[in-house]
mmCIF file of N, CA, C and O in Angstrom:
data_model
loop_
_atom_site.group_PDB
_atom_site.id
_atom_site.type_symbol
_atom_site.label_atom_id
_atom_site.label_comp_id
_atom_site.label_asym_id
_atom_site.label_seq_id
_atom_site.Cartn_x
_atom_site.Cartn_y
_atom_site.Cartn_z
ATOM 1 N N UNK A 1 -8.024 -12.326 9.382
ATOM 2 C CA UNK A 1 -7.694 -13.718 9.244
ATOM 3 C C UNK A 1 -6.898 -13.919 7.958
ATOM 4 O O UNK A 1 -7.488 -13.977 6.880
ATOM 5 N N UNK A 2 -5.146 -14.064 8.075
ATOM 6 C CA UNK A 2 -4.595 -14.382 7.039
ATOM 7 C C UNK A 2 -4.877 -15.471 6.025
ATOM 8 O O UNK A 2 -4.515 -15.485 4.848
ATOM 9 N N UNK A 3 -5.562 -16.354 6.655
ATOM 10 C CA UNK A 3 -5.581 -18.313 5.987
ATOM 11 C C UNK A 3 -7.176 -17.557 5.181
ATOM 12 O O UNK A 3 -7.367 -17.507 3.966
ATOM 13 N N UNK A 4 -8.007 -17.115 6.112
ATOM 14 C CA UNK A 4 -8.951 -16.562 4.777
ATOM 15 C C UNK A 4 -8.792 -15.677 3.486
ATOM 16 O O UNK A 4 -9.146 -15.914 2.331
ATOM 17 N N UNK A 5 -8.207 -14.677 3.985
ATOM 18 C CA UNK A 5 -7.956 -13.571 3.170
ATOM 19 C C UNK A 5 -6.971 -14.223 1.815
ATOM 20 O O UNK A 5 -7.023 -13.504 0.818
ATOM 21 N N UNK A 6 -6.330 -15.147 1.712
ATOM 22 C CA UNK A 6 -5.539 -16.013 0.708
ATOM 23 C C UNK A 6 -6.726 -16.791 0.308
ATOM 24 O O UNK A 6 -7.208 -16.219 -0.670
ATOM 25 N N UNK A 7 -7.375 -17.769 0.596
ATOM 26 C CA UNK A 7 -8.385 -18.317 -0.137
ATOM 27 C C UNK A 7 -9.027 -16.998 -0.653
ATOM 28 O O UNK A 7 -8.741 -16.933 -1.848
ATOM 29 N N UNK A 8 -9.570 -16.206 -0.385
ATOM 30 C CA UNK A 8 -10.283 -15.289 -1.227
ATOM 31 C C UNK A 8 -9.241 -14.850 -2.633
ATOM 32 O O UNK A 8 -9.430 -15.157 -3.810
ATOM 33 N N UNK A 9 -8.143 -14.060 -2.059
ATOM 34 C CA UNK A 9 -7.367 -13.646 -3.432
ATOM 35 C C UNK A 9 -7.180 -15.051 -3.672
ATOM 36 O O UNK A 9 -6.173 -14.801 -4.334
ATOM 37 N N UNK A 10 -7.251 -16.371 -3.732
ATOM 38 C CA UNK A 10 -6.892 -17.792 -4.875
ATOM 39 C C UNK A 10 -7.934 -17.552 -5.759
ATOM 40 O O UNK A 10 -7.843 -17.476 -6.985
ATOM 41 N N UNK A 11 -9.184 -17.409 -4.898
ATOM 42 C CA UNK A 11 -10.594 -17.569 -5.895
ATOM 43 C C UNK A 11 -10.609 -16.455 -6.589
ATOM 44 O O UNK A 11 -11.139 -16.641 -7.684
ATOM 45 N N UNK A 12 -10.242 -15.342 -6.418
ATOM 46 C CA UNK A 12 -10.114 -14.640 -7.787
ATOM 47 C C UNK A 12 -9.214 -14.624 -8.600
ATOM 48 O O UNK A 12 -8.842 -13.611 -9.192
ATOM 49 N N UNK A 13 -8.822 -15.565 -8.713
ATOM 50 C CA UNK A 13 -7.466 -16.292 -9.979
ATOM 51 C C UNK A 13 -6.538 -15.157 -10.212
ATOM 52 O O UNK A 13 -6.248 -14.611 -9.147
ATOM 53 N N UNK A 14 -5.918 -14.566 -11.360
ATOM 54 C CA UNK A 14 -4.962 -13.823 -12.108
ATOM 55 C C UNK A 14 -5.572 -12.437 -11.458
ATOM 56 O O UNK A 14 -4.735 -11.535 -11.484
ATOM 57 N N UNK A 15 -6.900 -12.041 -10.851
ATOM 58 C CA UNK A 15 -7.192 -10.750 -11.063
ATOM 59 C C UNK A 15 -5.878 -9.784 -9.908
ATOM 60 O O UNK A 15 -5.156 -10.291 -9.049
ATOM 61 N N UNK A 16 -5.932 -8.871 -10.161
ATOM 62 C CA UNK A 16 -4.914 -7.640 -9.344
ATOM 63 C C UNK A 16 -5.705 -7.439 -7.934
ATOM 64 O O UNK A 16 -6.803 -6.884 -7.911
ATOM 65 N N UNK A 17 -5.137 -7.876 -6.889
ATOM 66 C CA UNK A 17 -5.746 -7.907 -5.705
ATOM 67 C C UNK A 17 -4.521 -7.125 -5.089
ATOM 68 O O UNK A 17 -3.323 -7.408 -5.120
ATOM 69 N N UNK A 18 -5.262 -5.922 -4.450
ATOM 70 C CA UNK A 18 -4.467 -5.341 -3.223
ATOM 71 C C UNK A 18 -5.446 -5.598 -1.384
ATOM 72 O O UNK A 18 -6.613 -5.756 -1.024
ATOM 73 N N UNK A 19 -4.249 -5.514 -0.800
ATOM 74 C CA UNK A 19 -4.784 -6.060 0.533
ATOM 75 C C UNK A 19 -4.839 -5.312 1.402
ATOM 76 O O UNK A 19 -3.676 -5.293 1.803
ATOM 77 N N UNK A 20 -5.334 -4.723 1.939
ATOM 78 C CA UNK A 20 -5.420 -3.467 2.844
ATOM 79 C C UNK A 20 -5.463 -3.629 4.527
ATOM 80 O O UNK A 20 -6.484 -3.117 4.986
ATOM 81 N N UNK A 21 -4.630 -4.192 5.482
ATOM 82 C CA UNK A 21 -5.176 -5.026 6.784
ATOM 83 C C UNK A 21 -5.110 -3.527 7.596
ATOM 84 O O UNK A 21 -4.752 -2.428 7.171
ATOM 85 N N UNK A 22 -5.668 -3.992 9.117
ATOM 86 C CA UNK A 22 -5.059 -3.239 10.324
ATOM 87 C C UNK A 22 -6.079 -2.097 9.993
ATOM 88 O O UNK A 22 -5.650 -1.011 10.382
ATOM 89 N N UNK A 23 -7.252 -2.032 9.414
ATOM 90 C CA UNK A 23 -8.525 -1.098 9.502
ATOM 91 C C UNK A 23 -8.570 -0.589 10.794
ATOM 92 O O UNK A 23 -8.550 -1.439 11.684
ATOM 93 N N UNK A 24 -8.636 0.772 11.183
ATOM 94 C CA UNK A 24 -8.426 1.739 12.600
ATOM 95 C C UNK A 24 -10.140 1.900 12.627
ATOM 96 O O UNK A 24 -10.711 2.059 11.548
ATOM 97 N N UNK A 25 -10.730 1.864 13.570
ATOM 98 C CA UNK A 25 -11.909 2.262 13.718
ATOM 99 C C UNK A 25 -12.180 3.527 13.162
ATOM 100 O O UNK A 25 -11.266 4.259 12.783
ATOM 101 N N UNK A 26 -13.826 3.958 13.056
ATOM 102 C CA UNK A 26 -14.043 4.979 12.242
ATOM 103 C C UNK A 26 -13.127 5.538 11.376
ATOM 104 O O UNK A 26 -12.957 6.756 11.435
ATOM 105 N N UNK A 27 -12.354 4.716 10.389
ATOM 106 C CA UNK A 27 -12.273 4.736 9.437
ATOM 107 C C UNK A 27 -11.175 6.070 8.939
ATOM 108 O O UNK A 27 -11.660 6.508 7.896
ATOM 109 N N UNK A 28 -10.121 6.725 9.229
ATOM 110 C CA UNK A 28 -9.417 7.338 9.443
ATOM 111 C C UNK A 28 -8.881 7.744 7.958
ATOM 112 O O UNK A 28 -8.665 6.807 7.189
ATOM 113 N N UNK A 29 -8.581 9.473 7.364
ATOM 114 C CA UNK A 29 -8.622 9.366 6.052
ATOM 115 C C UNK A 29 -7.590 8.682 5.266
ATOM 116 O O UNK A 29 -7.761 8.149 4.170
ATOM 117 N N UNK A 30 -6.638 8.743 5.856
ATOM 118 C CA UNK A 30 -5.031 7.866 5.634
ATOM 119 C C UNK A 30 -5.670 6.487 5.227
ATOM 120 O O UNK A 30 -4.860 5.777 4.632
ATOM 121 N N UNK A 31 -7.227 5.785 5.436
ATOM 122 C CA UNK A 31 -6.933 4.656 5.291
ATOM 123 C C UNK A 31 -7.846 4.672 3.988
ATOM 124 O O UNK A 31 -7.794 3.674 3.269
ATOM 125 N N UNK A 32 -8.674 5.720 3.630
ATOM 126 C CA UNK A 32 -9.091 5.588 2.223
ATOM 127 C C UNK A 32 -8.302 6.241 1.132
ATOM 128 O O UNK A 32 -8.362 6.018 -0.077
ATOM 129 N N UNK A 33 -7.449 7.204 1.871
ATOM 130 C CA UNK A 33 -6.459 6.928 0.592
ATOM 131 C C UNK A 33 -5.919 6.155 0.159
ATOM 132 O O UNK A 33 -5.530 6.194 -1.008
ATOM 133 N N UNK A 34 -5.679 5.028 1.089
ATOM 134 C CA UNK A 34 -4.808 4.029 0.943
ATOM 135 C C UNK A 34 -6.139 2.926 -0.266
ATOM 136 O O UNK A 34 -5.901 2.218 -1.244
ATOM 137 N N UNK A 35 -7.237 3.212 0.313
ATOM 138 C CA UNK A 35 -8.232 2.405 -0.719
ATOM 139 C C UNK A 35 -7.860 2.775 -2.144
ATOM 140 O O UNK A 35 -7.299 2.014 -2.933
ATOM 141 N N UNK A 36 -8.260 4.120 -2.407
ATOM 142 C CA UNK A 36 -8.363 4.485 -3.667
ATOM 143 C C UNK A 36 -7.162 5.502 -4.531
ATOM 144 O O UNK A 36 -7.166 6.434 -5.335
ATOM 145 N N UNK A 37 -6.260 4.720 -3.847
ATOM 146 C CA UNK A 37 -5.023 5.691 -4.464
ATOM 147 C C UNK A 37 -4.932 5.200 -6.272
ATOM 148 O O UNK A 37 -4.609 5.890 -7.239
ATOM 149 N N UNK A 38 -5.347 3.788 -6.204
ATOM 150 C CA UNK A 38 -5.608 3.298 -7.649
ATOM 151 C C UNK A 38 -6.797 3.172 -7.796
ATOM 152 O O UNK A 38 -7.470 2.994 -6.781
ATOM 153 N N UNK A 39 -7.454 3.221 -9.100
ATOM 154 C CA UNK A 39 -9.160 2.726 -9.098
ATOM 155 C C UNK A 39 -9.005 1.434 -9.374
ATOM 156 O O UNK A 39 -7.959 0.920 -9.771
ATOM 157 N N UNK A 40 -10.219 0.784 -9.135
ATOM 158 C CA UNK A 40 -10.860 -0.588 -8.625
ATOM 159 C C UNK A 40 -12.002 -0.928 -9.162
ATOM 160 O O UNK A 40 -12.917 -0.110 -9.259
ATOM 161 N N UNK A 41 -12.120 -2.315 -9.629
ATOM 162 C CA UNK A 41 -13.193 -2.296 -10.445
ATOM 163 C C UNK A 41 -13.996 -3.102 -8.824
ATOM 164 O O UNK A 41 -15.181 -2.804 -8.969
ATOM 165 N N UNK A 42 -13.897 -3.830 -7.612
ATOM 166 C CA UNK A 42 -14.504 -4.379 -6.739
ATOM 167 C C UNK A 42 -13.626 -4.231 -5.468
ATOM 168 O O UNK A 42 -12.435 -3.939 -5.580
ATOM 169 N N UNK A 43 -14.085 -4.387 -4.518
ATOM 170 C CA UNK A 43 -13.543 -4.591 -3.407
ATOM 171 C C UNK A 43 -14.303 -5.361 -2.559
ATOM 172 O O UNK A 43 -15.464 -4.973 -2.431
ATOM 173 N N UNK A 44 -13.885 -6.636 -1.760
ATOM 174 C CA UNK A 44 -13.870 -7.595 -0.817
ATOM 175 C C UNK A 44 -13.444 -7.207 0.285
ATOM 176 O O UNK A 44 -12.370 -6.779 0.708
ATOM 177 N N UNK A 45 -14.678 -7.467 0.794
ATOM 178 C CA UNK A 45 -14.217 -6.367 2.593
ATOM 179 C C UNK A 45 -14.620 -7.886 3.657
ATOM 180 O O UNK A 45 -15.738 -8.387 3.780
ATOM 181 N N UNK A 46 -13.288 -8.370 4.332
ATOM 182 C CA UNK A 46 -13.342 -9.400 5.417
ATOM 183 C C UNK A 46 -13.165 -8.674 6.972
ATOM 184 O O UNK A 46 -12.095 -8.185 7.333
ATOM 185 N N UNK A 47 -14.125 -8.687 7.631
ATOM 186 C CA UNK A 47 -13.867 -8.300 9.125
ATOM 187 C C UNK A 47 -15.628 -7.909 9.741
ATOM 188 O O UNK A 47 -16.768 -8.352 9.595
ATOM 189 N N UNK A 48 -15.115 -7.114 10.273
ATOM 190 C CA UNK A 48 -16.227 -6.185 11.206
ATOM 191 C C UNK A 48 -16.715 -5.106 10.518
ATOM 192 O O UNK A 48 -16.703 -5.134 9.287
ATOM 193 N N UNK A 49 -17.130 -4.187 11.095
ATOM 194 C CA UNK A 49 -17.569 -2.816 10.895
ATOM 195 C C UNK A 49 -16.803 -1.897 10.130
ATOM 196 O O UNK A 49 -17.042 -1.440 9.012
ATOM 197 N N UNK A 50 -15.553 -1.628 11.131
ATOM 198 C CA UNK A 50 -14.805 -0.991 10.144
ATOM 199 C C UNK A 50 -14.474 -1.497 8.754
ATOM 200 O O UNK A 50 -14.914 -1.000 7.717
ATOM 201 N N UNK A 51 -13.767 -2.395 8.823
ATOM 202 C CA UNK A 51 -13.692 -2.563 7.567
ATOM 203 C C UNK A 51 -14.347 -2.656 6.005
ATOM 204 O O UNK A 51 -13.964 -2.693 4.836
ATOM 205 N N UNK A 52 -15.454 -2.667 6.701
ATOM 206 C CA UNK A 52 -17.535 -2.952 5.702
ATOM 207 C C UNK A 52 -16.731 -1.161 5.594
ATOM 208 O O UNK A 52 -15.962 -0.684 4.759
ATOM 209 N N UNK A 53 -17.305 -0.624 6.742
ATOM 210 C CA UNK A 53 -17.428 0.952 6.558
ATOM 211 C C UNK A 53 -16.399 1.410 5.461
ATOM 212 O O UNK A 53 -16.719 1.910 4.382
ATOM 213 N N UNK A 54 -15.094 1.164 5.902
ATOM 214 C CA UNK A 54 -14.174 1.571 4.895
ATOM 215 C C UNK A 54 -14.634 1.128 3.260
ATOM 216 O O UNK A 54 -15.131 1.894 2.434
ATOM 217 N N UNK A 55 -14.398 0.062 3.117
ATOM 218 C CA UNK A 55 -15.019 -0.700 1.671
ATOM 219 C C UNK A 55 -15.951 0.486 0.611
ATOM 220 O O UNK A 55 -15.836 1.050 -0.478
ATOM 221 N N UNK A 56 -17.081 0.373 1.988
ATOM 222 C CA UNK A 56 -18.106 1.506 1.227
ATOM 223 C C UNK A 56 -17.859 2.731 0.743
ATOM 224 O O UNK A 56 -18.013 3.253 -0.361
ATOM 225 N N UNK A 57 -17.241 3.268 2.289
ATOM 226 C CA UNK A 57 -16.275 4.709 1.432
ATOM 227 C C UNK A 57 -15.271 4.785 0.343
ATOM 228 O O UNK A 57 -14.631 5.735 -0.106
ATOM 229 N N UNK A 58 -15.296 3.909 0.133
ATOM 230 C CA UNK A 58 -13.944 4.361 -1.008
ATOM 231 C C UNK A 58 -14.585 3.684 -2.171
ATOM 232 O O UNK A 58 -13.914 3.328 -3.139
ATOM 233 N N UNK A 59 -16.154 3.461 -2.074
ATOM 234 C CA UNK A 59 -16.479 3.062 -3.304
ATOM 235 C C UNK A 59 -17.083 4.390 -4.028
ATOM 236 O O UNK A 59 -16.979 4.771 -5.194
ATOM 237 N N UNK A 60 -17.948 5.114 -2.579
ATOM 238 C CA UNK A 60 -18.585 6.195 -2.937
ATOM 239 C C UNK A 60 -17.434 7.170 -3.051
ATOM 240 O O UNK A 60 -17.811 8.064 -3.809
ATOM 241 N N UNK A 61 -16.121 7.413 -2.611
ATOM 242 C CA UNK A 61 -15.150 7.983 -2.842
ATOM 243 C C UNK A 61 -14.647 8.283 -4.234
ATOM 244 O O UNK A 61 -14.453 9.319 -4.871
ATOM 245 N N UNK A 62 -14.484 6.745 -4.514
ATOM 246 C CA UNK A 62 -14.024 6.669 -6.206
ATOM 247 C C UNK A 62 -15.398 7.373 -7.601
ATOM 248 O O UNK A 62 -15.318 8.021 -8.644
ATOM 249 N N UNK A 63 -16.477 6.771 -6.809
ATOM 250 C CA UNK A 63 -17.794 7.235 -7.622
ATOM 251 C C UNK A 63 -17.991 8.530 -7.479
ATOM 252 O O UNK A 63 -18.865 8.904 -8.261
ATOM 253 N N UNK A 64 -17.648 9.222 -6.949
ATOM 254 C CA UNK A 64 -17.688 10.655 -7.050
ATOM 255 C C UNK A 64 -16.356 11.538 -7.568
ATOM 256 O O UNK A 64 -16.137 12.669 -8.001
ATOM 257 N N UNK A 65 -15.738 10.538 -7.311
ATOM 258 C CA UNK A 65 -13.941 11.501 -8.274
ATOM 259 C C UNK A 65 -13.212 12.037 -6.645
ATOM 260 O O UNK A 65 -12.205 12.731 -6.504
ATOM 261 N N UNK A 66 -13.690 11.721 -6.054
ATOM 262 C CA UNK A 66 -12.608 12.496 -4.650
ATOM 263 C C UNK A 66 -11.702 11.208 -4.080
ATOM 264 O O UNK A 66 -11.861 9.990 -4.003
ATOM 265 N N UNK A 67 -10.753 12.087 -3.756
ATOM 266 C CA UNK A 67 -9.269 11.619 -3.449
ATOM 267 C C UNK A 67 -8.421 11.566 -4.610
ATOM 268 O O UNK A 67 -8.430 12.197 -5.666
ATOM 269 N N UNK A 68 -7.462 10.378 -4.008
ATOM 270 C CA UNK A 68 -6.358 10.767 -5.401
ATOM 271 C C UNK A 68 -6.628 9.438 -6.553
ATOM 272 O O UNK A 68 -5.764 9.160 -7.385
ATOM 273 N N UNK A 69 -7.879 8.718 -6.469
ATOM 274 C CA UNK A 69 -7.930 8.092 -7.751
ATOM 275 C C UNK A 69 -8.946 8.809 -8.357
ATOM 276 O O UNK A 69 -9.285 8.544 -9.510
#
């Protein structure tokens, strides 16, 4: 949902928001690289499953040092 996903990045004012859409089911590795190619201090996950799923991985991704952030 575009009209949501903009109210969310408004409410986090000035902060650096990247947007990640079009989440592929089970979560495909192309799409957590795409998470954590930079590190992140939070991530806001809007959708279903996949997208929760992804979120998580690339938190435990980044918290462990794997991939390319």
């Amino acid at each position: 949902n575009p009209r949501l996903a903009a109210r969310v990045q408004a409410a986090l004012g000035g902060r650096e928001v990247r947007v990640v859409s079009q989440i592929k089911e089970h979560v495909p590795l192309e799409t957590l690289e795409a998470l954590t190619r930079q590190p992140f201090e939070a991530i806001v996950s809007l959708g279903g499953g996949s997208p929760i799923d992804a979120a998580k991985l690339a938190v435990v991704m980044q918290a462990a040092g794997l991939g390319p952030a």
